[in-house]
Structures are given as C-alpha cells and as structure tokens.
Amino acid sequence: MSVTAIIAAAGSGERFGAGIPKALIQLGDRTLLEHALASLSPAVDQIVISAPPGYEKQITELVGQGIDVVTGGRTRSESVRNALAVTTGDFVLVHDAARALASSDLAHAVIASLKSGESAVVPAVSVVDTVKVLSSESYVASTLDRASLINVQTPQGFKTSLLRQAHAAGAQASDDGALIEAIGGKVKVIAGEDRALKITTPADLQIALGFLGFNSTYRSGIGSDAHAFGVGRPLWLAGLFWPGEDGVDGHSDGDVAAHAICDALFAATQLGDLGSNFGTDRPQYADASGVQLLHETLSIITAAGYSISNVTVQIIGNRPKISTRRSEAITALSLALSGADVSLSATTTDGMGLTGEGKGIAAIASALVFKQ
Ligand code: CTP
Ligand code: MG
C-alpha cells in the first residue's frame, strides 16, 4: 500500500508578518518547508507540495527532483484539493509546512494506524488553557469542559479515496479531519507531539528554535583556591605532577587550579561549592586528586543538565614556572572535563601577599556553562 504526503505550503503567513510566504521562513539551518520535507520523506512514497501562487519555480528549485509541486489555492482546503489531484498513494498524509518540526515518528505512527484499518487519523495533544465560547461584545456565552477537548495537529492521515470524497463538494475547513466528520466519517485520534506545534507568529519560531537546541541559557561562575607550601609534599598542579617542586598542605592533593575550576563550575550552575560537594564530611573524597574532583564535578553538573562552554584558570605564584608545561596542563585539565575548552595562564604578584612571598600557590578560575 503506497503513501503520498501532501504538504500545504501555499499560505501567505499574514500573522507572521515576514513579507514572504511562511513556508519559506528560515528555522535554524533550513526553511520550514525543508524541515517538513525532511521528516516526511523517510515515511512516504510520493510528496506533493502546494506552493504559493508565483513561487512554484522557486520551491521546485529548493526541494529538487522527484517532488511534485502544484499551485496552491485561495484557502488551505483548496490547496489540499489541488495536491489531491496528482496524488497516487492508497493512503495520503496531509501536513502543514507550518508544523515544520513534526517528527518522522509521528508520520510513521499515523501511517501505522491507517494500515491497522483506520480510514482517518489525526494526532492531537491535550488542551492546557480553559476554552470559553464568546457571545457578542466580549461576553462569555459558556465554558467548555477542558477534559473533553483536544488540540489537533498534522500530519493527518486518510484513505485517499475517503479524503477525495470529503473534498468532492469543495467544502472549506481549517483541517481535513473536519471534512471527514462532515460526511459522517470516523476520525481516530492518536498521540501528537509538542514539537509539532504550528508556527504562526515570530514567538512560535522562538519556541521551535528551542526544540532545535538553539535557545540555550548561559551562566558564568568564578572560583579560587590557595594553599601554603608544605614540607616534603609532592606538587600536583593543573592535573600534572611537578617533580622536584615543593607541594602544598591541605585536603586531597592540593591542586589549586583544579579546585578553583570545580568551584567556578559549581558557582555557574548554582550547585554549591567544593566544600558542600566534596567536604570533610564526605570521606570518600579525602584523598581524591584534582583530576578526580574535576571528573566528579563534571558528572554532577551534567546530571543537572549543564554543559561546559569554556573554562579559564589563572595560577598565581612565583613557582613552579607554568609556561614550559602550559599546553600539557591544558590537555590534562581538558581531559579531566571530557574535552572541555580550557585555557590556562599564570602570574606573579610583585612580591606581595602569600604567593608573592613564596609561601604558597593560588588559582582563580571562571567557567561558562549552558543549558538547553
Ligand atoms: N495553507 C495553504 N494554502 C492556503 C492557506 C494556507 O496551503 N491558501 C497552508 C499554510 O502554508 C500552512 C498551513 O496551510 O502550512 C496552515 O495554515 P496557516 O498556519 O494559517 O498559514 P498561513 O495561512 O500561511 O498563515 P496566516 O493565516 O497567518 O496567513
Ligand atoms: Mg491561514
């Protein structure tokens, strides 16, 4: 049994107000029409696009060979009828280009329902707002029972012969399901999806961009750490062992660069700090290396939905000399953060303070994280 997809793309997009047909508006890396095409192509045998009058050639060039392009009508129903005239499939899906992000899975689910014996299938999601009927002059006539209401989406699927019959009288409706209802047909409802929203206004485009991961929230954080040199301790700094250098006193290996980065990441994500996550009341971290703590910190922030954009750390002290091993240190820190973008610098403090007097090492770090 073959399946045709009709993409209704002939609307002018009046409410969007872009001055070009809505189907040709860019959403991320491609137009709404191309998104719709990409999700339907794997599911069907023929695709017919109803193009806005005058845009047939441009759309044919955009979508390439093997796709039928017909001229749309003055109303959506007319546009669908023009496409039905060249439809060859036993089943037909009718889809709005404006529902650019409906998934291939949804198309497959509609087709599966048709193949299991249904003649008309519409995807739908529940209604979140209370819906009232308006009388005249901005007064309410009645309130509908929300539990019995649904928002219907596309692609809607039909036995092609039934949809032709429903369109035969030239009726108009805002979806094809309504035309089937009008001739007494049974319309099956299946689960729709949030991402199949109809893009009507620029605000809807922002929501759609969110589904594509474009609307990330960025947050920054800072962290610092300092330790005094301790006699007979090995030096671990920026994820590296520094042979021949004095180490520092303190909990764990005293890697101030790693600890400052952990704190910056916890600050950026509002997940506490080094002490609250790995403090003395968590004995399992007592001897943890800086690298282990970075790794653990990454797990904690990842579990909270954050990704690292980049991390910077500055080491403050007279020694060791960082410059000779800077790239090695960046690699070690980056590796501990599963390949995150890390930069590292070093400075002295003109002989002043703890580190200038050569009593210890400090580090200050910043982190930028994002969440989709
Ligand atoms: N459509 C169509 N032919 C028409 C009118 C609409 O093919 N004469 C299509 C649109 O391209 C859209 C779908 O039907 O993919 C749903 O319509 P809608 O979201 O209302 O789009 P527009 O009519 O373009 O927008 P507006 O109503 O704001 O002008
Ligand atoms: Mg319209």
Tab-separated table of C-alpha atoms and ligand atoms in Angstrom:
chain	number	residue	atom	x	y	z
A	1	MET	CA	0.000	0.000	0.000
A	2	SER	CA	1.636	3.240	-1.117
A	3	VAL	CA	1.552	6.524	0.798
A	4	THR	CA	1.566	10.110	-0.504
A	5	ALA	CA	2.327	13.144	1.636
A	6	ILE	CA	0.734	16.469	0.759
A	7	ILE	CA	2.483	19.467	2.252
A	8	ALA	CA	0.197	22.501	2.411
A	9	ALA	CA	2.649	25.359	1.966
A	10	ALA	CA	0.631	27.892	-0.031
A	11	GLY	CA	-0.319	30.241	2.807
A	12	SER	CA	0.937	33.809	2.843
A	13	GLY	CA	1.864	33.860	6.534
A	14	GLU	CA	-0.144	37.015	7.235
A	15	ARG	CA	0.052	36.664	11.037
A	16	PHE	CA	3.794	36.003	10.960
A	17	GLY	CA	4.277	39.203	9.010
A	18	ALA	CA	7.596	38.368	7.344
A	19	GLY	CA	6.578	39.623	3.910
A	20	ILE	CA	7.392	36.217	2.378
A	21	PRO	CA	5.327	33.011	2.436
A	22	LYS	CA	5.636	31.365	5.855
A	23	ALA	CA	6.861	28.048	4.407
A	24	LEU	CA	9.992	29.858	3.157
A	25	ILE	CA	10.935	31.328	6.528
A	26	GLN	CA	14.261	30.104	7.879
A	27	LEU	CA	14.256	27.985	11.062
A	28	GLY	CA	17.859	27.277	12.030
A	29	ASP	CA	19.679	25.860	9.024
A	30	ARG	CA	16.707	25.469	6.664
A	31	THR	CA	13.243	26.701	5.745
A	32	LEU	CA	10.050	25.483	7.443
A	33	LEU	CA	9.171	23.664	4.199
A	34	GLU	CA	12.519	21.848	4.104
A	35	HIS	CA	12.100	20.752	7.742
A	36	ALA	CA	8.647	19.346	6.944
A	37	LEU	CA	10.009	17.634	3.855
A	38	ALA	CA	12.903	16.061	5.763
A	39	SER	CA	10.634	14.448	8.339
A	40	LEU	CA	8.053	13.147	5.838
A	41	SER	CA	10.455	11.849	3.152
A	42	PRO	CA	11.555	8.722	5.021
A	43	ALA	CA	7.924	7.713	5.658
A	44	VAL	CA	6.218	8.066	2.265
A	45	ASP	CA	6.460	7.126	-1.446
A	46	GLN	CA	5.304	10.387	-3.072
A	47	ILE	CA	5.407	14.006	-1.919
A	48	VAL	CA	3.219	16.778	-3.335
A	49	ILE	CA	3.796	20.371	-2.270
A	50	SER	CA	1.105	23.027	-2.629
A	51	ALA	CA	3.091	26.176	-3.393
A	52	PRO	CA	2.010	29.787	-3.043
A	53	PRO	CA	0.971	31.080	-6.486
A	54	GLY	CA	4.052	32.564	-8.168
A	55	TYR	CA	6.513	30.568	-6.023
A	56	GLU	CA	6.249	27.238	-7.894
A	57	LYS	CA	9.622	27.591	-9.633
A	58	GLN	CA	11.485	28.778	-6.521
A	59	ILE	CA	10.082	25.882	-4.492
A	60	THR	CA	10.882	23.328	-7.204
A	61	GLU	CA	14.485	24.539	-7.181
A	62	LEU	CA	14.574	24.454	-3.371
A	63	VAL	CA	13.284	20.881	-2.972
A	64	GLY	CA	14.917	19.344	-6.039
A	65	GLN	CA	13.928	16.487	-8.337
A	66	GLY	CA	11.302	13.859	-7.636
A	67	ILE	CA	8.853	16.027	-5.729
A	68	ASP	CA	5.607	17.249	-7.263
A	69	VAL	CA	4.870	20.941	-6.876
A	70	VAL	CA	1.360	22.224	-7.599
A	71	THR	CA	-0.102	25.709	-7.339
A	72	GLY	CA	-1.962	26.308	-4.100
A	73	GLY	CA	-5.436	27.763	-3.783
A	74	ARG	CA	-7.025	30.713	-2.007
A	75	THR	CA	-7.794	28.574	1.067
A	76	ARG	CA	-5.976	25.678	2.734
A	77	SER	CA	-8.723	23.257	1.627
A	78	GLU	CA	-8.312	24.391	-1.986
A	79	SER	CA	-4.548	23.936	-1.735
A	80	VAL	CA	-5.075	20.385	-0.472
A	81	ARG	CA	-7.540	19.653	-3.309
A	82	ASN	CA	-5.032	20.839	-5.919
A	83	ALA	CA	-2.482	18.418	-4.473
A	84	LEU	CA	-5.022	15.580	-4.212
A	85	ALA	CA	-5.491	15.845	-7.986
A	86	VAL	CA	-1.958	14.459	-8.559
A	87	THR	CA	-1.853	12.136	-5.514
A	88	THR	CA	-1.106	8.494	-6.423
A	89	GLY	CA	-0.907	6.824	-2.981
A	90	ASP	CA	-3.539	4.493	-1.489
A	91	PHE	CA	-3.098	6.497	1.706
A	92	VAL	CA	-2.423	10.202	1.998
A	93	LEU	CA	-0.922	12.282	4.775
A	94	VAL	CA	-1.866	15.953	4.773
A	95	HIS	CA	0.686	18.079	6.586
A	96	ASP	CA	1.132	21.808	7.243
A	97	ALA	CA	4.524	23.216	6.285
A	98	ALA	CA	3.915	25.452	9.311
A	99	ARG	CA	4.254	22.365	11.574
A	100	ALA	CA	7.852	22.135	10.476
A	101	LEU	CA	9.152	20.089	13.411
A	102	ALA	CA	6.623	17.234	13.485
A	103	SER	CA	8.832	14.140	13.605
A	104	SER	CA	9.167	11.194	11.219
A	105	ASP	CA	7.985	9.046	14.135
A	106	LEU	CA	4.671	10.906	14.137
A	107	ALA	CA	4.240	10.322	10.376
A	108	HIS	CA	5.051	6.635	10.905
A	109	ALA	CA	2.516	6.412	13.756
A	110	VAL	CA	-0.245	7.920	11.573
A	111	ILE	CA	0.576	5.508	8.744
A	112	ALA	CA	0.640	2.539	11.146
A	113	SER	CA	-2.834	3.481	12.349
A	114	LEU	CA	-4.098	3.653	8.733
A	115	LYS	CA	-2.529	0.285	7.950
A	116	SER	CA	-4.206	-1.220	11.004
A	117	GLY	CA	-7.593	-0.360	9.455
A	118	GLU	CA	-8.433	3.256	10.340
A	119	SER	CA	-9.633	5.467	7.458
A	120	ALA	CA	-8.923	8.863	9.031
A	121	VAL	CA	-6.329	9.578	11.723
A	122	VAL	CA	-5.412	12.845	13.448
A	123	PRO	CA	-2.657	13.435	16.015
A	124	ALA	CA	-3.620	15.591	18.993
A	125	VAL	CA	-2.348	16.942	22.305
A	126	SER	CA	-4.365	17.923	25.352
A	127	VAL	CA	-5.647	21.475	25.801
A	128	VAL	CA	-3.882	23.399	28.576
A	129	ASP	CA	-5.987	26.563	28.600
A	130	THR	CA	-9.608	26.787	29.673
A	131	VAL	CA	-11.629	27.343	26.500
A	132	LYS	CA	-14.712	29.559	26.536
A	133	VAL	CA	-17.294	30.327	23.882
A	134	LEU	CA	-17.621	34.004	23.124
A	135	SER	CA	-21.036	35.585	22.686
A	136	SER	CA	-21.220	39.074	21.297
A	137	GLU	CA	-19.486	42.168	22.656
A	138	SER	CA	-16.730	40.392	24.619
A	139	TYR	CA	-19.022	38.485	26.980
A	140	VAL	CA	-18.701	34.761	27.614
A	141	ALA	CA	-21.512	32.545	26.391
A	142	SER	CA	-20.271	29.344	28.046
A	143	THR	CA	-17.228	27.401	29.251
A	144	LEU	CA	-16.266	24.129	27.589
A	145	ASP	CA	-15.232	21.024	29.519
A	146	ARG	CA	-11.471	21.030	29.048
A	147	ALA	CA	-11.139	17.318	29.721
A	148	SER	CA	-13.061	16.538	26.542
A	149	LEU	CA	-11.085	18.969	24.334
A	150	ILE	CA	-8.003	18.292	22.218
A	151	ASN	CA	-5.697	20.355	20.004
A	152	VAL	CA	-5.281	18.599	16.668
A	153	GLN	CA	-2.118	18.667	14.607
A	154	THR	CA	-0.787	17.350	11.322
A	155	PRO	CA	0.230	15.110	9.592
A	156	GLN	CA	-3.332	13.790	9.380
A	157	GLY	CA	-3.741	10.502	7.519
A	158	PHE	CA	-6.556	9.237	5.302
A	159	LYS	CA	-7.545	6.556	2.884
A	160	THR	CA	-7.075	8.596	-0.284
A	161	SER	CA	-10.478	7.605	-1.691
A	162	LEU	CA	-12.203	8.813	1.503
A	163	LEU	CA	-10.394	12.161	1.518
A	164	ARG	CA	-11.300	12.681	-2.163
A	165	GLN	CA	-14.932	12.029	-1.281
A	166	ALA	CA	-14.754	14.506	1.623
A	167	HIS	CA	-13.308	17.174	-0.659
A	168	ALA	CA	-15.656	16.435	-3.585
A	169	ALA	CA	-18.186	19.104	-2.670
A	170	GLY	CA	-15.495	21.802	-2.460
A	171	ALA	CA	-16.035	22.470	1.255
A	172	GLN	CA	-13.686	24.581	3.390
A	173	ALA	CA	-12.338	23.732	6.841
A	174	SER	CA	-9.190	24.530	8.767
A	175	ASP	CA	-8.232	20.844	8.840
A	176	ASP	CA	-9.048	17.777	6.751
A	177	GLY	CA	-10.388	15.828	9.711
A	178	ALA	CA	-13.331	18.256	9.834
A	179	LEU	CA	-14.248	17.432	6.231
A	180	ILE	CA	-14.333	13.713	7.083
A	181	GLU	CA	-16.554	14.467	10.108
A	182	ALA	CA	-18.841	16.478	7.834
A	183	ILE	CA	-19.533	13.434	5.649
A	184	GLY	CA	-20.082	11.229	8.703
A	185	GLY	CA	-16.657	9.521	8.730
A	186	LYS	CA	-14.953	8.241	11.880
A	187	VAL	CA	-11.768	10.103	12.771
A	188	LYS	CA	-9.286	8.294	15.005
A	189	VAL	CA	-7.203	10.364	17.431
A	190	ILE	CA	-3.627	9.351	18.240
A	191	ALA	CA	-0.999	10.997	20.441
A	192	GLY	CA	0.536	14.104	18.882
A	193	GLU	CA	3.735	15.817	19.979
A	194	ASP	CA	4.677	19.208	21.411
A	195	ARG	CA	7.252	19.761	18.682
A	196	ALA	CA	4.519	19.547	16.027
A	197	LEU	CA	3.319	22.999	17.111
A	198	LYS	CA	2.045	25.252	14.323
A	199	ILE	CA	4.409	28.135	13.724
A	200	THR	CA	2.100	31.123	13.339
A	201	THR	CA	3.974	34.084	14.867
A	202	PRO	CA	7.632	35.035	15.480
A	203	ALA	CA	7.175	33.896	19.117
A	204	ASP	CA	6.333	30.388	17.848
A	205	LEU	CA	9.546	30.417	15.824
A	206	GLN	CA	11.469	31.036	19.052
A	207	ILE	CA	9.784	28.005	20.639
A	208	ALA	CA	10.677	25.917	17.585
A	209	LEU	CA	14.294	27.105	17.817
A	210	GLY	CA	14.228	25.833	21.402
A	211	PHE	CA	13.256	22.335	20.153
A	212	LEU	CA	16.315	22.502	17.885
A	213	GLY	CA	18.522	23.405	20.851
A	214	PHE	CA	19.177	26.995	19.795
A	215	ASN	CA	17.840	28.741	22.898
A	216	SER	CA	20.453	27.882	25.479
A	217	THR	CA	20.688	29.647	28.807
A	218	TYR	CA	24.255	30.675	29.641
A	219	ARG	CA	25.572	31.147	33.177
A	220	SER	CA	29.042	32.126	34.403
A	221	GLY	CA	30.802	31.411	37.664
A	222	ILE	CA	34.118	32.106	39.395
A	223	GLY	CA	36.161	30.102	41.872
A	224	SER	CA	39.500	30.442	43.660
A	225	ASP	CA	41.768	28.391	45.902
A	226	ALA	CA	45.083	28.877	47.742
A	227	HIS	CA	47.389	26.551	49.668
A	228	ALA	CA	50.640	27.134	51.588
A	229	PHE	CA	53.711	25.065	50.691
A	230	GLY	CA	54.224	22.072	52.992
A	231	VAL	CA	57.482	20.343	53.741
A	232	GLY	CA	58.061	17.031	51.969
A	233	ARG	CA	54.858	17.113	49.938
A	234	PRO	CA	54.766	16.266	46.186
A	235	LEU	CA	53.391	19.039	43.964
A	236	TRP	CA	50.258	18.398	41.934
A	237	LEU	CA	49.078	21.388	39.945
A	238	ALA	CA	46.721	21.753	36.966
A	239	GLY	CA	46.338	17.987	36.748
A	240	LEU	CA	50.108	17.394	36.486
A	241	PHE	CA	52.810	16.079	38.836
A	242	TRP	CA	55.729	18.550	39.115
A	243	PRO	CA	58.869	16.615	40.075
A	244	GLY	CA	61.438	18.489	42.209
A	245	GLU	CA	58.925	21.174	43.264
A	246	ASP	CA	57.550	21.684	46.778
A	247	GLY	CA	53.986	20.555	47.260
A	248	VAL	CA	51.274	22.201	49.305
A	249	ASP	CA	49.465	21.323	52.520
A	250	GLY	CA	45.802	20.540	52.577
A	251	HIS	CA	42.908	18.237	51.969
A	252	SER	CA	43.397	15.991	48.887
A	253	ASP	CA	46.349	16.632	46.555
A	254	GLY	CA	46.121	20.426	46.910
A	255	ASP	CA	45.751	21.080	43.161
A	256	VAL	CA	44.605	24.700	43.459
A	257	ALA	CA	43.965	25.074	39.695
A	258	ALA	CA	41.665	22.047	39.591
A	259	HIS	CA	39.902	23.106	42.792
A	260	ALA	CA	39.334	26.671	41.530
A	261	ILE	CA	37.798	25.266	38.325
A	262	CYS	CA	35.495	22.957	40.319
A	263	ASP	CA	34.315	25.920	42.376
A	264	ALA	CA	33.750	28.038	39.248
A	265	LEU	CA	31.648	25.228	37.753
A	266	PHE	CA	29.616	24.815	40.943
A	267	ALA	CA	29.112	28.592	41.118
A	268	ALA	CA	27.984	28.811	37.490
A	269	THR	CA	25.472	26.007	37.973
A	270	GLN	CA	24.352	27.074	41.472
A	271	LEU	CA	25.160	23.600	42.766
A	272	GLY	CA	27.045	24.631	45.900
A	273	ASP	CA	30.831	24.634	46.105
A	274	LEU	CA	33.797	22.352	46.576
A	275	GLY	CA	33.176	22.100	50.324
A	276	SER	CA	29.484	21.275	50.092
A	277	ASN	CA	30.050	18.656	47.390
A	278	PHE	CA	33.343	17.046	48.478
A	279	GLY	CA	33.927	18.392	52.021
A	280	THR	CA	35.418	16.646	55.025
A	281	ASP	CA	32.021	15.076	55.755
A	282	ARG	CA	32.449	13.041	52.521
A	283	PRO	CA	35.408	10.794	53.480
A	284	GLN	CA	35.347	9.084	50.054
A	285	TYR	CA	36.883	12.283	48.583
A	286	ALA	CA	39.531	12.772	51.294
A	287	ASP	CA	42.410	11.717	49.050
A	288	ALA	CA	40.816	12.488	45.708
A	289	SER	CA	43.107	14.037	43.119
A	290	GLY	CA	42.296	17.319	41.417
A	291	VAL	CA	41.614	15.384	38.228
A	292	GLN	CA	39.168	13.084	40.026
A	293	LEU	CA	37.359	16.066	41.527
A	294	LEU	CA	37.075	17.706	38.088
A	295	HIS	CA	35.668	14.484	36.712
A	296	GLU	CA	33.194	14.191	39.575
A	297	THR	CA	32.194	17.859	39.236
A	298	LEU	CA	31.506	17.315	35.537
A	299	SER	CA	29.223	14.357	36.383
A	300	ILE	CA	27.305	16.470	38.908
A	301	ILE	CA	26.744	19.433	36.586
A	302	THR	CA	25.933	17.159	33.625
A	303	ALA	CA	23.293	15.372	35.707
A	304	ALA	CA	21.751	18.803	36.330
A	305	GLY	CA	21.535	19.386	32.562
A	306	TYR	CA	24.524	21.702	32.108
A	307	SER	CA	27.273	21.583	29.505
A	308	ILE	CA	30.557	23.492	29.663
A	309	SER	CA	31.088	26.269	27.160
A	310	ASN	CA	34.604	27.064	28.406
A	311	VAL	CA	36.755	27.285	31.493
A	312	THR	CA	39.690	29.602	32.233
A	313	VAL	CA	42.119	29.340	35.123
A	314	GLN	CA	44.982	31.579	36.260
A	315	ILE	CA	47.687	30.272	38.594
A	316	ILE	CA	49.171	32.881	40.936
A	317	GLY	CA	52.607	32.237	42.442
A	318	ASN	CA	56.384	32.524	41.991
A	319	ARG	CA	56.875	28.859	41.207
A	320	PRO	CA	56.629	26.459	39.546
A	321	LYS	CA	57.174	28.069	36.134
A	322	ILE	CA	53.968	27.258	34.294
A	323	SER	CA	54.913	28.397	30.791
A	324	THR	CA	57.099	25.366	29.970
A	325	ARG	CA	54.232	22.932	30.632
A	326	ARG	CA	51.246	25.087	29.802
A	327	SER	CA	49.902	23.030	26.891
A	328	GLU	CA	50.444	19.778	28.802
A	329	ALA	CA	48.469	21.233	31.728
A	330	ILE	CA	45.639	22.420	29.463
A	331	THR	CA	45.399	18.923	27.981
A	332	ALA	CA	45.311	17.329	31.445
A	333	LEU	CA	42.570	19.678	32.689
A	334	SER	CA	40.565	19.357	29.484
A	335	LEU	CA	40.800	15.566	29.601
A	336	ALA	CA	39.502	15.576	33.190
A	337	LEU	CA	36.491	17.571	31.903
A	338	SER	CA	35.860	15.212	28.958
A	339	GLY	CA	37.393	17.507	26.360
A	340	ALA	CA	36.063	20.867	27.572
A	341	ASP	CA	37.594	24.085	26.229
A	342	VAL	CA	40.176	25.068	28.871
A	343	SER	CA	42.624	27.976	28.900
A	344	LEU	CA	45.386	28.495	31.427
A	345	SER	CA	47.536	31.474	32.357
A	346	ALA	CA	49.933	32.250	35.197
A	347	THR	CA	51.101	35.353	37.014
A	348	THR	CA	53.141	36.573	39.994
A	349	THR	CA	52.122	39.287	42.446
A	350	ASP	CA	55.135	41.560	42.633
A	351	GLY	CA	56.390	40.073	45.900
A	352	MET	CA	53.214	40.842	47.781
A	353	GLY	CA	50.978	38.529	49.791
A	354	LEU	CA	51.026	34.775	50.384
A	355	THR	CA	52.091	33.826	46.894
A	356	GLY	CA	54.407	36.784	46.289
A	357	GLU	CA	56.325	35.994	49.450
A	358	GLY	CA	56.715	32.468	48.071
A	359	LYS	CA	54.623	30.873	50.819
A	360	GLY	CA	52.181	29.090	48.556
A	361	ILE	CA	50.208	28.901	45.334
A	362	ALA	CA	46.768	30.288	44.454
A	363	ALA	CA	44.478	29.974	41.464
A	364	ILE	CA	41.421	31.794	40.199
A	365	ALA	CA	39.054	30.315	37.623
A	366	SER	CA	35.997	31.235	35.634
A	367	ALA	CA	33.519	28.942	33.931
A	368	LEU	CA	30.783	29.495	31.382
A	369	VAL	CA	28.106	26.795	31.222
A	370	PHE	CA	24.898	26.413	29.250
A	371	LYS	CA	21.664	24.509	29.494
A	372	GLN	CA	19.272	23.843	26.609
B	1	CTP	N1	-2.053	26.983	3.512
B	1	CTP	C1	-2.152	26.633	2.178
B	1	CTP	N2	-2.941	27.353	1.340
B	1	CTP	C2	-3.640	28.407	1.773
B	1	CTP	C3	-3.572	28.795	3.130
B	1	CTP	C4	-2.760	28.054	3.998
B	1	CTP	O1	-1.505	25.666	1.763
B	1	CTP	N3	-4.374	29.099	0.911
B	1	CTP	C5	-1.161	26.240	4.392
B	1	CTP	C6	-0.088	27.114	5.025
B	1	CTP	O2	1.017	27.273	4.118
B	1	CTP	C7	0.268	26.384	6.294
B	1	CTP	C8	-0.996	25.606	6.619
B	1	CTP	O3	-1.848	25.704	5.477
B	1	CTP	O4	1.352	25.491	6.134
B	1	CTP	C9	-1.668	26.150	7.860
B	1	CTP	O5	-2.094	27.495	7.641
B	1	CTP	P1	-1.628	28.752	8.481
B	1	CTP	O6	-0.795	28.321	9.615
B	1	CTP	O7	-2.845	29.586	8.722
B	1	CTP	O8	-0.624	29.501	7.466
B	1	CTP	P2	-0.862	30.824	6.665
B	1	CTP	O9	-2.223	30.835	6.085
B	1	CTP	O10	0.287	30.980	5.739
B	1	CTP	O11	-0.731	31.936	7.808
B	1	CTP	P3	-1.735	33.159	8.094
B	1	CTP	O12	-3.092	32.540	8.333
B	1	CTP	O13	-1.168	33.847	9.264
B	1	CTP	O14	-1.717	33.987	6.846
B	2	MG	MG	-4.019	30.811	7.381
